[in-house]
PDB file of C-alpha atoms in Angstrom:
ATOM      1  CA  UNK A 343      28.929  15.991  27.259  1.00 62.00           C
ATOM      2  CA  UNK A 344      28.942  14.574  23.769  1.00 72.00           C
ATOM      3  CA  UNK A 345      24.949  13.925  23.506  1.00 72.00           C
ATOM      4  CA  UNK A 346      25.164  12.112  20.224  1.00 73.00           C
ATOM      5  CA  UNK A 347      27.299   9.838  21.182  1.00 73.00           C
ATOM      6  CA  UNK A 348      26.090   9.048  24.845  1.00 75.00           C
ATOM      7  CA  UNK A 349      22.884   9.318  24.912  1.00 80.00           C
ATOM      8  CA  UNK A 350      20.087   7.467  22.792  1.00 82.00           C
ATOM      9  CA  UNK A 351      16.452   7.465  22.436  1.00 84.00           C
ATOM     10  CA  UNK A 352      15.167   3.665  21.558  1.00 82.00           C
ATOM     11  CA  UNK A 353      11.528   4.296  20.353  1.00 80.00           C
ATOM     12  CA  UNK A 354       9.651   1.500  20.716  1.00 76.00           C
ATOM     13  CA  UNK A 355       5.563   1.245  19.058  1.00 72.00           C
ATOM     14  CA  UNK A 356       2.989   1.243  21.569  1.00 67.00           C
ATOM     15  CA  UNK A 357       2.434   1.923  25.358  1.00 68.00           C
ATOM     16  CA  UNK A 358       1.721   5.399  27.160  1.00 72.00           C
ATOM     17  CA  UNK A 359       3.667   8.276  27.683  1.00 76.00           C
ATOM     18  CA  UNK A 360       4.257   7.255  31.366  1.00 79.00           C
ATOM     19  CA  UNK A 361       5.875   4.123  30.085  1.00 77.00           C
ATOM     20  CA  UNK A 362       9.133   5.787  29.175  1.00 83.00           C
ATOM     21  CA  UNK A 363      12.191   5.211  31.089  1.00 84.00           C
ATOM     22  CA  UNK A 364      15.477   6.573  31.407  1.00 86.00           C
ATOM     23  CA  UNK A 365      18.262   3.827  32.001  1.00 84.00           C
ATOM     24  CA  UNK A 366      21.525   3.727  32.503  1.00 84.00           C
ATOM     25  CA  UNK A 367      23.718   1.637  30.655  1.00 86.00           C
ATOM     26  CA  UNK A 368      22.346   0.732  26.485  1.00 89.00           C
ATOM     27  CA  UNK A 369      19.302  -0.537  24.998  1.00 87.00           C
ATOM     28  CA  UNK A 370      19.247  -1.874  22.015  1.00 88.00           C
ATOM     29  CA  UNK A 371      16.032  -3.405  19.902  1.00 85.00           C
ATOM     30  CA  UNK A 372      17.216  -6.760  19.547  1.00 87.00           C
ATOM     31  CA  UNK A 373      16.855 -10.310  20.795  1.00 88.00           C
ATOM     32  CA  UNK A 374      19.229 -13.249  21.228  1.00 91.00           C
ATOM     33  CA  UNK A 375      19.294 -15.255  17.638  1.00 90.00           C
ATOM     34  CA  UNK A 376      17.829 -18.592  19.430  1.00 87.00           C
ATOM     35  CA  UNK A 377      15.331 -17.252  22.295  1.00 82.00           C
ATOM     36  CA  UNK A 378      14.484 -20.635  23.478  1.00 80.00           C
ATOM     37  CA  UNK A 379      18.473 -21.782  24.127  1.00 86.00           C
ATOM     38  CA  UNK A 380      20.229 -18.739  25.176  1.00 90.00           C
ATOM     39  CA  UNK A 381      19.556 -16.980  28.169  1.00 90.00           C
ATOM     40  CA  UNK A 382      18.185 -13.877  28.250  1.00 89.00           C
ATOM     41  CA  UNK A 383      18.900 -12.367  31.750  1.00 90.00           C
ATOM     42  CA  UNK A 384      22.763 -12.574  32.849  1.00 92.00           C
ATOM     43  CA  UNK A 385      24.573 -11.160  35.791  1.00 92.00           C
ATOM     44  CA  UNK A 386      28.291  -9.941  36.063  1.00 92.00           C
ATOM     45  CA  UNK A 387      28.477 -11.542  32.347  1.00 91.00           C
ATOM     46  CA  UNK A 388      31.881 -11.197  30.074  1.00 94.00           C
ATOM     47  CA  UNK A 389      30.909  -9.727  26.982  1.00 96.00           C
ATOM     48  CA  UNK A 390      32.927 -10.537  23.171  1.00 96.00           C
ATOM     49  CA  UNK A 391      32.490  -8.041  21.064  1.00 96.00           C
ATOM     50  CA  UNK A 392      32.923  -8.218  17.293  1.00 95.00           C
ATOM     51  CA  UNK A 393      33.316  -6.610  13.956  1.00 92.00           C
ATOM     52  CA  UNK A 394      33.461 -10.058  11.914  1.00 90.00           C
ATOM     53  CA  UNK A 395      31.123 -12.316  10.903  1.00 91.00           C
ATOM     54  CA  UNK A 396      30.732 -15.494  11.996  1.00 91.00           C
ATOM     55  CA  UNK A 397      29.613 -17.446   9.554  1.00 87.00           C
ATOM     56  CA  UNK A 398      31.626 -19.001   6.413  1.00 80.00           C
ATOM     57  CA  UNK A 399      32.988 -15.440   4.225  1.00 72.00           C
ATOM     58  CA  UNK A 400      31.297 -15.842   0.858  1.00 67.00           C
ATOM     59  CA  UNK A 401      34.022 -14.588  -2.288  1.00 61.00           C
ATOM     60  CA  UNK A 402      33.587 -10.516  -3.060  1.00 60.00           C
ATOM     61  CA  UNK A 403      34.087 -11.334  -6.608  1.00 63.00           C
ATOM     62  CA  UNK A 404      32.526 -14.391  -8.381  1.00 66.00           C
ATOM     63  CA  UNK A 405      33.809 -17.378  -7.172  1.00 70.00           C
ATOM     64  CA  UNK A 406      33.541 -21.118  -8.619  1.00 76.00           C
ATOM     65  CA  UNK A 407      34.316 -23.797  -7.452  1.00 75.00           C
ATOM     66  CA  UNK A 408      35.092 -27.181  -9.368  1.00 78.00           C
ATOM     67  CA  UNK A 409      33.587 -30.319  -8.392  1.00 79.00           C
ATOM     68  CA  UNK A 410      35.015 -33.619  -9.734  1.00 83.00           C
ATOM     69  CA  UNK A 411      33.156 -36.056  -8.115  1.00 83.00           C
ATOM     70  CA  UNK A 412      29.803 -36.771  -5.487  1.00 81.00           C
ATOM     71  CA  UNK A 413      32.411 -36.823  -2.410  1.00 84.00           C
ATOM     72  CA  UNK A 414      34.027 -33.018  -3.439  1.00 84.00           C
ATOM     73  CA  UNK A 415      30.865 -31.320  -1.947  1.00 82.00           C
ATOM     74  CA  UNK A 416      30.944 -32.768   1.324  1.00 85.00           C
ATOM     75  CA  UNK A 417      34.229 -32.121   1.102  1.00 85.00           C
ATOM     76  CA  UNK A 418      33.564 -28.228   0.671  1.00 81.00           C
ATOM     77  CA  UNK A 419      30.721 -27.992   2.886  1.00 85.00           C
ATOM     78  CA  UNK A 420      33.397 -30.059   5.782  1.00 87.00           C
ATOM     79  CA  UNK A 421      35.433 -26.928   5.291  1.00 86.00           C
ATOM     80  CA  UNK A 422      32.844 -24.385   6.013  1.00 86.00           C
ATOM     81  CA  UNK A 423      32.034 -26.450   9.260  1.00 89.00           C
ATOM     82  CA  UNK A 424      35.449 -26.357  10.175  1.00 91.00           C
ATOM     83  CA  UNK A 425      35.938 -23.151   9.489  1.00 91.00           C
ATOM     84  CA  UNK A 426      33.099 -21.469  11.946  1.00 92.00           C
ATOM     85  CA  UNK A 427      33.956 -24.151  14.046  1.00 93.00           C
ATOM     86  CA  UNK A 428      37.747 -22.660  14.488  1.00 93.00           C
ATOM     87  CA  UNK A 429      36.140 -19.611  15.102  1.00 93.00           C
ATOM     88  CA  UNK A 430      34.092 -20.454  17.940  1.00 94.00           C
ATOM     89  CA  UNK A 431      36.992 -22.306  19.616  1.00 94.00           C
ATOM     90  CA  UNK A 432      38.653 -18.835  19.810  1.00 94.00           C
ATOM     91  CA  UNK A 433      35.878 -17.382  21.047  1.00 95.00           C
ATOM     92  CA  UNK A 434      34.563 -19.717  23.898  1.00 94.00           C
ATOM     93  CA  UNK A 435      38.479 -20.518  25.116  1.00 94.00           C
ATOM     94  CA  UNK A 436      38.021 -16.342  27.125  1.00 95.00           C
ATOM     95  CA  UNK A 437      34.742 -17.984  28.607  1.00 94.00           C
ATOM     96  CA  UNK A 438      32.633 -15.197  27.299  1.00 95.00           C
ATOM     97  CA  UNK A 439      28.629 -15.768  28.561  1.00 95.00           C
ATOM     98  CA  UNK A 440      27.331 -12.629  25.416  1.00 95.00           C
ATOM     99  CA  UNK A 441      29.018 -12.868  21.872  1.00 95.00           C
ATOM    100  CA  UNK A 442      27.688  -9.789  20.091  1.00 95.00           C
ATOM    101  CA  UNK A 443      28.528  -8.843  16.176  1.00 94.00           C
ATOM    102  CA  UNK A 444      28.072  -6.145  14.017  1.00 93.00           C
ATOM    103  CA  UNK A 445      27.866  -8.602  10.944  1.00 92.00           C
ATOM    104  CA  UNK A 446      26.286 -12.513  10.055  1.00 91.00           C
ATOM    105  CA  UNK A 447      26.041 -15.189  12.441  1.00 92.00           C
ATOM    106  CA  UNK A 448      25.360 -18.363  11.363  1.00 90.00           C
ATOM    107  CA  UNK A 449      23.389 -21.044  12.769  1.00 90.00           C
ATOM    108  CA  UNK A 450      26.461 -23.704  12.944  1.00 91.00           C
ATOM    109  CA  UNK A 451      27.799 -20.956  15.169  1.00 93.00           C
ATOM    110  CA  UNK A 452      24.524 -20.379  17.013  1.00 92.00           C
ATOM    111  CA  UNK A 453      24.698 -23.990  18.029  1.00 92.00           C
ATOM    112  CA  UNK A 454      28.325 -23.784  19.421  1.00 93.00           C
ATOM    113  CA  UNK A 455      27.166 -20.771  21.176  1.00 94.00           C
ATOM    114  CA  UNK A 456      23.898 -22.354  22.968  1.00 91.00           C
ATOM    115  CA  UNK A 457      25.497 -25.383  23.435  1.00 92.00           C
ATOM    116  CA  UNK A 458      28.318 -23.214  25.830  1.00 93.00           C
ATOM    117  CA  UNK A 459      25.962 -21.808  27.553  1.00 92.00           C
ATOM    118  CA  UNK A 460      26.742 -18.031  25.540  1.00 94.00           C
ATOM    119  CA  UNK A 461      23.700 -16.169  24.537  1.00 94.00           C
ATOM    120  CA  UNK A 462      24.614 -14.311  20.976  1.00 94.00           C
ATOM    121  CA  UNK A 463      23.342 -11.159  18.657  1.00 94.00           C
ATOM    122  CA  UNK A 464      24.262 -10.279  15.567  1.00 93.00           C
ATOM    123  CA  UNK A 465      23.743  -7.063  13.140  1.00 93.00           C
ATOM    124  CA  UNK A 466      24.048  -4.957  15.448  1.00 92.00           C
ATOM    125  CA  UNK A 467      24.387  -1.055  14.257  1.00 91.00           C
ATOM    126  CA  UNK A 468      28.183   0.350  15.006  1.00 91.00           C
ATOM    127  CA  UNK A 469      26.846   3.104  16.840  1.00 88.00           C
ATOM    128  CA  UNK A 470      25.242   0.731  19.560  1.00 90.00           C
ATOM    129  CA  UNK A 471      28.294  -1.616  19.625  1.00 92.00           C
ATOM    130  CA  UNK A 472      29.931   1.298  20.664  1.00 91.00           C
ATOM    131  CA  UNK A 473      27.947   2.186  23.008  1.00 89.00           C
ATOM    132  CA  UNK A 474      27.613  -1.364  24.809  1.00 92.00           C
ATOM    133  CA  UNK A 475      31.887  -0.999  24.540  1.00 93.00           C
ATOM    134  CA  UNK A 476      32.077   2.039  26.554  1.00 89.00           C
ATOM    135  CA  UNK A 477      28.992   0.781  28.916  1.00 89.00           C
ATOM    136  CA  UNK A 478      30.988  -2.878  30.329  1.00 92.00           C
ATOM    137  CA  UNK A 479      35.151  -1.800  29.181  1.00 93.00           C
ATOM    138  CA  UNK A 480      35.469  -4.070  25.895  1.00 94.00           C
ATOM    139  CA  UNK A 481      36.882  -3.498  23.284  1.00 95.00           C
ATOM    140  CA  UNK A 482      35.300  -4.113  19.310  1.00 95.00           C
ATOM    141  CA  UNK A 483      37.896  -6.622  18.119  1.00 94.00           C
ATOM    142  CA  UNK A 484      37.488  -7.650  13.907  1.00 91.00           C
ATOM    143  CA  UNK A 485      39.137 -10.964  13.916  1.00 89.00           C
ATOM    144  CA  UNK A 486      38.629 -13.845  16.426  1.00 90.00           C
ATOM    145  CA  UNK A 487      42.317 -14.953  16.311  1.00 90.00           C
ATOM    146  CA  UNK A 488      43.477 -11.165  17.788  1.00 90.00           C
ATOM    147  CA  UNK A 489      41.360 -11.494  20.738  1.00 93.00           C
ATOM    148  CA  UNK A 490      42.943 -11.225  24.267  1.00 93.00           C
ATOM    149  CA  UNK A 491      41.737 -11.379  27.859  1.00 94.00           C
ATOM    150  CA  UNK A 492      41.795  -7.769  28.310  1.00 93.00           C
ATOM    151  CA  UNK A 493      39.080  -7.128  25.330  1.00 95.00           C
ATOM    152  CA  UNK A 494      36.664  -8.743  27.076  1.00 95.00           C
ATOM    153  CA  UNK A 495      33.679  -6.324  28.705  1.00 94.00           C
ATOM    154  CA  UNK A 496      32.990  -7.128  32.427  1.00 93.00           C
ATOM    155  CA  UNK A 497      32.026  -4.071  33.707  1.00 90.00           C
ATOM    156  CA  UNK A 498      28.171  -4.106  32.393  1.00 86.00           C
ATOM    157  CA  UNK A 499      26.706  -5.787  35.507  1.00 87.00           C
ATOM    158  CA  UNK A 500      23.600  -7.016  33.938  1.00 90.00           C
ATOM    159  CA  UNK A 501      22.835  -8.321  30.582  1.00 91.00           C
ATOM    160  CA  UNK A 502      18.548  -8.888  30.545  1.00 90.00           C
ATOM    161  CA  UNK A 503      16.077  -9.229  27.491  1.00 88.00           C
ATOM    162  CA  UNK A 504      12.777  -8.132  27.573  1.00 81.00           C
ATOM    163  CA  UNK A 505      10.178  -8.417  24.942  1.00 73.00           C
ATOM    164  CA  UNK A 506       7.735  -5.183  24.535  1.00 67.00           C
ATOM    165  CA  UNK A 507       4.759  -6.290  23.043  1.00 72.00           C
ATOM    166  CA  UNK A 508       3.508  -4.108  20.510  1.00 53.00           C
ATOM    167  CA  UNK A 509       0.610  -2.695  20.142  1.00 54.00           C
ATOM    168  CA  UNK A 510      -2.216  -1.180  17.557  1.00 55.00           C
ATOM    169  CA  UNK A 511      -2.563   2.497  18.739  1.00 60.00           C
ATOM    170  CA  UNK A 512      -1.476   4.153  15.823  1.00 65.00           C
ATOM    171  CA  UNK A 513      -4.125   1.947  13.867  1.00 66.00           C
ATOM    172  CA  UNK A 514      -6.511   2.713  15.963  1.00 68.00           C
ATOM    173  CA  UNK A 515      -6.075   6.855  16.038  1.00 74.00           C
ATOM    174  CA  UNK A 516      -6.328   6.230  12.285  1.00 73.00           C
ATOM    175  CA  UNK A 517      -9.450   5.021  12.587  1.00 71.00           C
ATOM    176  CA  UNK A 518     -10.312   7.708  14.875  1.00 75.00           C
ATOM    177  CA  UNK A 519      -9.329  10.277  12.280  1.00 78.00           C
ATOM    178  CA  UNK A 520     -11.263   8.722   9.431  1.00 74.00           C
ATOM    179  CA  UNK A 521     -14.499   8.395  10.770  1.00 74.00           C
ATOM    180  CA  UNK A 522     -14.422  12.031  12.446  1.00 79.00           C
ATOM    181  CA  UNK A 523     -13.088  12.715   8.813  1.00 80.00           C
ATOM    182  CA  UNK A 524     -15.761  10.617   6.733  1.00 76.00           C
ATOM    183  CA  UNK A 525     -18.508   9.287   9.420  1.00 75.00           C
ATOM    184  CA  UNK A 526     -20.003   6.133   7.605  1.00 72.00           C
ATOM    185  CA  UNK A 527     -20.345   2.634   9.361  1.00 72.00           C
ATOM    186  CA  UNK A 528     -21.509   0.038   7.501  1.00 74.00           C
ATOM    187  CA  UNK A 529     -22.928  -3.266   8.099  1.00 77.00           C
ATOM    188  CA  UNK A 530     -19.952  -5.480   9.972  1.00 80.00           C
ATOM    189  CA  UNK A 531     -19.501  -9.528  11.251  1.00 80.00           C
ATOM    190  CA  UNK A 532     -18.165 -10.203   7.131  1.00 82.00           C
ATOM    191  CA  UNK A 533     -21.731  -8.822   6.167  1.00 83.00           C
ATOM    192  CA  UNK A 534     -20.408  -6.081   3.640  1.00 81.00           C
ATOM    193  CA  UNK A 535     -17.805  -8.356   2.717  1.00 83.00           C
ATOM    194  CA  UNK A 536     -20.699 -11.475   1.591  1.00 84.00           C
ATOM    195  CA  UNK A 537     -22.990  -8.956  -0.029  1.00 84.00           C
ATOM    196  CA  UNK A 538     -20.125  -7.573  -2.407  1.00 83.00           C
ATOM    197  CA  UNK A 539     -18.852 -10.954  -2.695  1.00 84.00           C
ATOM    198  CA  UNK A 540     -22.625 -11.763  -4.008  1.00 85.00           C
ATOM    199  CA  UNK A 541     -23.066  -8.921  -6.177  1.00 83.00           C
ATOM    200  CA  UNK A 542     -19.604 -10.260  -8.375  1.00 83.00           C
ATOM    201  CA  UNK A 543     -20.714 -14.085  -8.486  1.00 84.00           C
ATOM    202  CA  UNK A 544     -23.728 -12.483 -10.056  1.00 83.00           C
ATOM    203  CA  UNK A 545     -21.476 -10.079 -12.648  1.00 82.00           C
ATOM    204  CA  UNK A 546     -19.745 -13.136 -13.220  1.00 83.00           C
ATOM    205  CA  UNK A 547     -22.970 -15.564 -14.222  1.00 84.00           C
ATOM    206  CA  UNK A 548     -23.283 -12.697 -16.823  1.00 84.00           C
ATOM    207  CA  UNK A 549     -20.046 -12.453 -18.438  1.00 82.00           C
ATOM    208  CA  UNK A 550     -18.307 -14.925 -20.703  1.00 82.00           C
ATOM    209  CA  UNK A 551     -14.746 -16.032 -21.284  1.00 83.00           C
ATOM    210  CA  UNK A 552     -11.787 -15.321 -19.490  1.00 81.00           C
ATOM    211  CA  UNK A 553     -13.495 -12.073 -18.427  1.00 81.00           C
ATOM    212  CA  UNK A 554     -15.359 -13.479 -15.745  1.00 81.00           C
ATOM    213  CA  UNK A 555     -12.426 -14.606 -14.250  1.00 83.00           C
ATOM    214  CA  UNK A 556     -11.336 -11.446 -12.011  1.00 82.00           C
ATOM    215  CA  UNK A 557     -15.287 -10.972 -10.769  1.00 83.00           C
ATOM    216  CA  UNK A 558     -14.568 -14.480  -9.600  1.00 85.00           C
ATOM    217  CA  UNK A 559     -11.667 -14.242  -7.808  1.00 85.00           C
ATOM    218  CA  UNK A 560     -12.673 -10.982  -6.047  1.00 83.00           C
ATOM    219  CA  UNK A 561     -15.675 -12.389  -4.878  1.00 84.00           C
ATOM    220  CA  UNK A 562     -13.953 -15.480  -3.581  1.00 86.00           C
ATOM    221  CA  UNK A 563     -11.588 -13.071  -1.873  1.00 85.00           C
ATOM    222  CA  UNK A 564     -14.254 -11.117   0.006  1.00 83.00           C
ATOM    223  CA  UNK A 565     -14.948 -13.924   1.823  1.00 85.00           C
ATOM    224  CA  UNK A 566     -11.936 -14.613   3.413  1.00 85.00           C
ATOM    225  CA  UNK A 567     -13.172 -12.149   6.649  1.00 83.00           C
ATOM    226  CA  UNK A 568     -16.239 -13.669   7.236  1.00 85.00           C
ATOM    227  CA  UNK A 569     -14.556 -17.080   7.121  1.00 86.00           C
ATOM    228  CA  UNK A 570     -12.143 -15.854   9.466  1.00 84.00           C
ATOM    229  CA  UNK A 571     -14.534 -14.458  11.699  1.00 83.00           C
ATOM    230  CA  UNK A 572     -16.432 -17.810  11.583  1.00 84.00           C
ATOM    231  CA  UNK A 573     -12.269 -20.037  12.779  1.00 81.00           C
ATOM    232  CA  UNK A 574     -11.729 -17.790  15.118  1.00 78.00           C
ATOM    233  CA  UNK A 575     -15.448 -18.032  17.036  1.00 77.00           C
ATOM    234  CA  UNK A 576     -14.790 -21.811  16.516  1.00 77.00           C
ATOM    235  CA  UNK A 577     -17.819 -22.766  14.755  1.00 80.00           C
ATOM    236  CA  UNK A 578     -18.193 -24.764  12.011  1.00 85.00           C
ATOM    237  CA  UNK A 579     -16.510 -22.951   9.391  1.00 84.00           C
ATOM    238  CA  UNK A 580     -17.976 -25.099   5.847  1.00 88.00           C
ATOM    239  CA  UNK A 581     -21.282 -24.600   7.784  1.00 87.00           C
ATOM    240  CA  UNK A 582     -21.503 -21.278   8.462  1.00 87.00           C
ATOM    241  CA  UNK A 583     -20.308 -19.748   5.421  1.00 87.00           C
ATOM    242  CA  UNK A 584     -22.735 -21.609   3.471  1.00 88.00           C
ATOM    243  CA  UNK A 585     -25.753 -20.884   5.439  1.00 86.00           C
ATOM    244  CA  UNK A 586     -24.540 -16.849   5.235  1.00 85.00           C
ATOM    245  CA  UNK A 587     -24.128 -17.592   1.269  1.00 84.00           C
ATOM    246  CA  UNK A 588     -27.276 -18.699   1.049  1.00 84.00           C
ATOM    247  CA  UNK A 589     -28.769 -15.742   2.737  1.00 82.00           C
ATOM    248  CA  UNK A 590     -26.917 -13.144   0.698  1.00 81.00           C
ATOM    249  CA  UNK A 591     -27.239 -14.871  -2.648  1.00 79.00           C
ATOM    250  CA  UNK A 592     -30.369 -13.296  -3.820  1.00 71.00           C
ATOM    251  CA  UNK A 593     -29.228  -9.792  -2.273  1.00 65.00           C
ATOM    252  CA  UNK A 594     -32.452  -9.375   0.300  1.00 62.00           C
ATOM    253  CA  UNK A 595     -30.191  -9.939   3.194  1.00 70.00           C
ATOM    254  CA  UNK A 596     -27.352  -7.370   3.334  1.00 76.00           C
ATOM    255  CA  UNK A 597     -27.472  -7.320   7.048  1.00 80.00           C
ATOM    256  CA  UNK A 598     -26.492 -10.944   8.132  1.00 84.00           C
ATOM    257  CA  UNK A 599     -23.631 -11.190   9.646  1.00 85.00           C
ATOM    258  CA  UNK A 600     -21.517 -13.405  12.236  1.00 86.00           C
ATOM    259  CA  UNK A 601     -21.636 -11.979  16.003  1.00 84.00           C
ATOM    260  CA  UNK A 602     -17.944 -12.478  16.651  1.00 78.00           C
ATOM    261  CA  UNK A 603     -18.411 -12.972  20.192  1.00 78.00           C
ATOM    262  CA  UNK A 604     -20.694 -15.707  20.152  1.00 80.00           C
ATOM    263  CA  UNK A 605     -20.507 -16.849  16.475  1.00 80.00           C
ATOM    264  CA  UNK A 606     -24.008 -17.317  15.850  1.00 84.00           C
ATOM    265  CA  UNK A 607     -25.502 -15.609  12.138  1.00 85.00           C
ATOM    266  CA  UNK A 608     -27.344 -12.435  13.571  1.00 84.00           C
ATOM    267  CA  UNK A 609     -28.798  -9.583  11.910  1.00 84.00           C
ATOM    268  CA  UNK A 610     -26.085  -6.749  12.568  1.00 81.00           C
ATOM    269  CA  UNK A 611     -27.771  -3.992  12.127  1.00 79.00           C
ATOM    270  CA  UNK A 612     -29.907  -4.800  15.160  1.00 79.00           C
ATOM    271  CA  UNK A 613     -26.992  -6.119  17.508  1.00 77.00           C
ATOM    272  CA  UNK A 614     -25.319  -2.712  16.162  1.00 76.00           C
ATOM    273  CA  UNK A 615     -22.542  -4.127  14.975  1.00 73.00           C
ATOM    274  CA  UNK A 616     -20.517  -1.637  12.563  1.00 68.00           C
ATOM    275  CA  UNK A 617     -17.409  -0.980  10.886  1.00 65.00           C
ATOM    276  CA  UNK A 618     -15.645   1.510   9.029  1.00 56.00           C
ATOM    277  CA  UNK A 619     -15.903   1.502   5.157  1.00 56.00           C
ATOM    278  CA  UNK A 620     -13.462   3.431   3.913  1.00 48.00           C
ATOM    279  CA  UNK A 621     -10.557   0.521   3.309  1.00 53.00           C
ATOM    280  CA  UNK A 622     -13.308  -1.273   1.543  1.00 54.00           C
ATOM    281  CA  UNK A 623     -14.380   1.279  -0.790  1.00 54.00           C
ATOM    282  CA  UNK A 624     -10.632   2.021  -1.564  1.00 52.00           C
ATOM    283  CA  UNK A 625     -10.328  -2.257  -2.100  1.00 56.00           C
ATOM    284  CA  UNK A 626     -13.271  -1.900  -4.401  1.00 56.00           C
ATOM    285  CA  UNK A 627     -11.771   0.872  -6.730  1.00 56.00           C
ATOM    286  CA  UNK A 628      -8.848  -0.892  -6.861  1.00 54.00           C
ATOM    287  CA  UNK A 629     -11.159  -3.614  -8.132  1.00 58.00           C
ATOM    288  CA  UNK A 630     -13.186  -1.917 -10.306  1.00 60.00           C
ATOM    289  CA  UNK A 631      -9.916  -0.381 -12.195  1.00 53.00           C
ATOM    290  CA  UNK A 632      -8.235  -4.063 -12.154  1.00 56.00           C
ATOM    291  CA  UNK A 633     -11.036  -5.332 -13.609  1.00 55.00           C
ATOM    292  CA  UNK A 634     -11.311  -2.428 -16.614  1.00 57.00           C
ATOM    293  CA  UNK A 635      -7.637  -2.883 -17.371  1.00 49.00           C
ATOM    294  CA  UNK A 636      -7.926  -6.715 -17.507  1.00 53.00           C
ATOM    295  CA  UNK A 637     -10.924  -6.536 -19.951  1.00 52.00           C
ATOM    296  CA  UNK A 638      -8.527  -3.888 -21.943  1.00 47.00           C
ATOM    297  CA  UNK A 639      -5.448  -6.044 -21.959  1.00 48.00           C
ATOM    298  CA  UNK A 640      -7.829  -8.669 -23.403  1.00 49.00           C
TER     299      UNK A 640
END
């Protein structure tokens, strides 16, 4: 048995261990181009396969093209639409219900395609057009105009899409490993964020110039997660943020926060709200240094 050429491992981000599966036939990591017009579960389909793209072939070389008058581009772009158009024609005439090509597919083509009733992919890798070739009898064919009845793949049974939704673990056993690594919570709800953004509108009442321009725009930047914080608890947003700016502008009251499940301004540190602080020490450096090398530069 030729392992590396029958068998594939799809990994796919997130999920347990006891989520894997071993299925016969080929999966792939792709969707249909246009989710919401092509079907996405198909039984006893015919299947086209292609090495050719659909969509109008752009010059290798550098190509012009001379334009005399207003009515010579609709002119060229008439050709392009009857070009992909020709090539659909010899598509849909085998009845095909999955068009599938290893190169472009453009949405002129797409809309030929949906309008059929044939659900369509395109970049796929070679390896996996292969694959879906030996898995339902077709055959890879590289120009529309060659294809016959007997290329087209009927023995794959079912053709079904299936979106795997994706999720955070690997971020999260990164956090795991830094605060095993480096245990230090600070103050959370956008708190940290408003007292740093605080501290540079400060810096920046004491410099002049141009130079108080980066302590500016860091500090409006900083606020950008409490404000979030604040849309996505659905308060009011203009409100909120300036009743926590006023708290934290003269630098007494580090620990007022937003409660993110209620979005009320709390005192963190007693609802024991906390988060991590190594990304924002690392954002601060990166700060710090920007701000040195802009002062350099001017």
């Amino acid at each position: 048995m030729d392992i590396q050429k029958y068998i594939k491992v799809e990994k796919v981000p997130g999920g347990q261990l006891e989520d894997s599966v071993v299925r016969k036939g080929v999966t792939i990591n792709k969707d249909v181009i246009a989710p919401g017009k092509m079907r996405r579960k198909i039984f006893n389909q015919r299947i086209i396969l292609l090495d050719w793209p659909l969509e109008f072939k752009k010059g290798e070389n550098q190509t012009n093209a001379e334009l005399l008058k207003e009515e010579d581009w609709g002119v060229l772009l008439q050709l392009e639409e009857e070009y992909i158009e020709r090539l659909c024609v010899q598509i849909l005439k085998f009845k095909p219900d999955v068009v599938i090509t290893e190169k472009g597919l453009s949405d002129l083509a797409c809309h030929y395609f949906s309008k059929a009733g044939v659900s369509g992919m395109r970049r796929l890798r070679k390896t996996d057009n292969n694959r879906i070739a030996k898995a339902c009898g077709a055959v890879i064919v590289n120009r529309p105009d060659e294809l016959q009845q007997s290329d087209v793949g009927t023995g794959a049974g079912i053709f079904e899409v299936k979106k795997i939704v994706e999720r955070n673990l690997q971020d999260a056993m990164s956090v795991a490993r830094n605060i095993l690594k480096n245990p230090k919570l600070g103050p959370a709800g956008g708190a940290t964020q408003l007292t740093v953004s605080a501290t540079l509108k400060q810096k920046s009442s004491s410099v002049e110039g141009i130079q108080k321009w980066p302590y500016e725009a860091a500090a409006i930047a900083f606020e950008a997660i409490p404000r979030t914080l604040a849309q996505n608890c659905g308060v009011n947003v203009i409100r909120t943020m300036t009743a926590l700016q006023g708290k934290h502008a003269n630098g007494e009251k580090s620990w007022i926060g937003i409660d993110g499940n209620t979005g009320v301004i709390t005192d963190v540190k007693e609802k024991k709200i906390g988060g991590y602080l190594f990304g924002l020490l690392l954002l601060l450096s990166f700060i710090s240094f920007a701000i040195s090398i802009f002062k350099f530069v001017g």
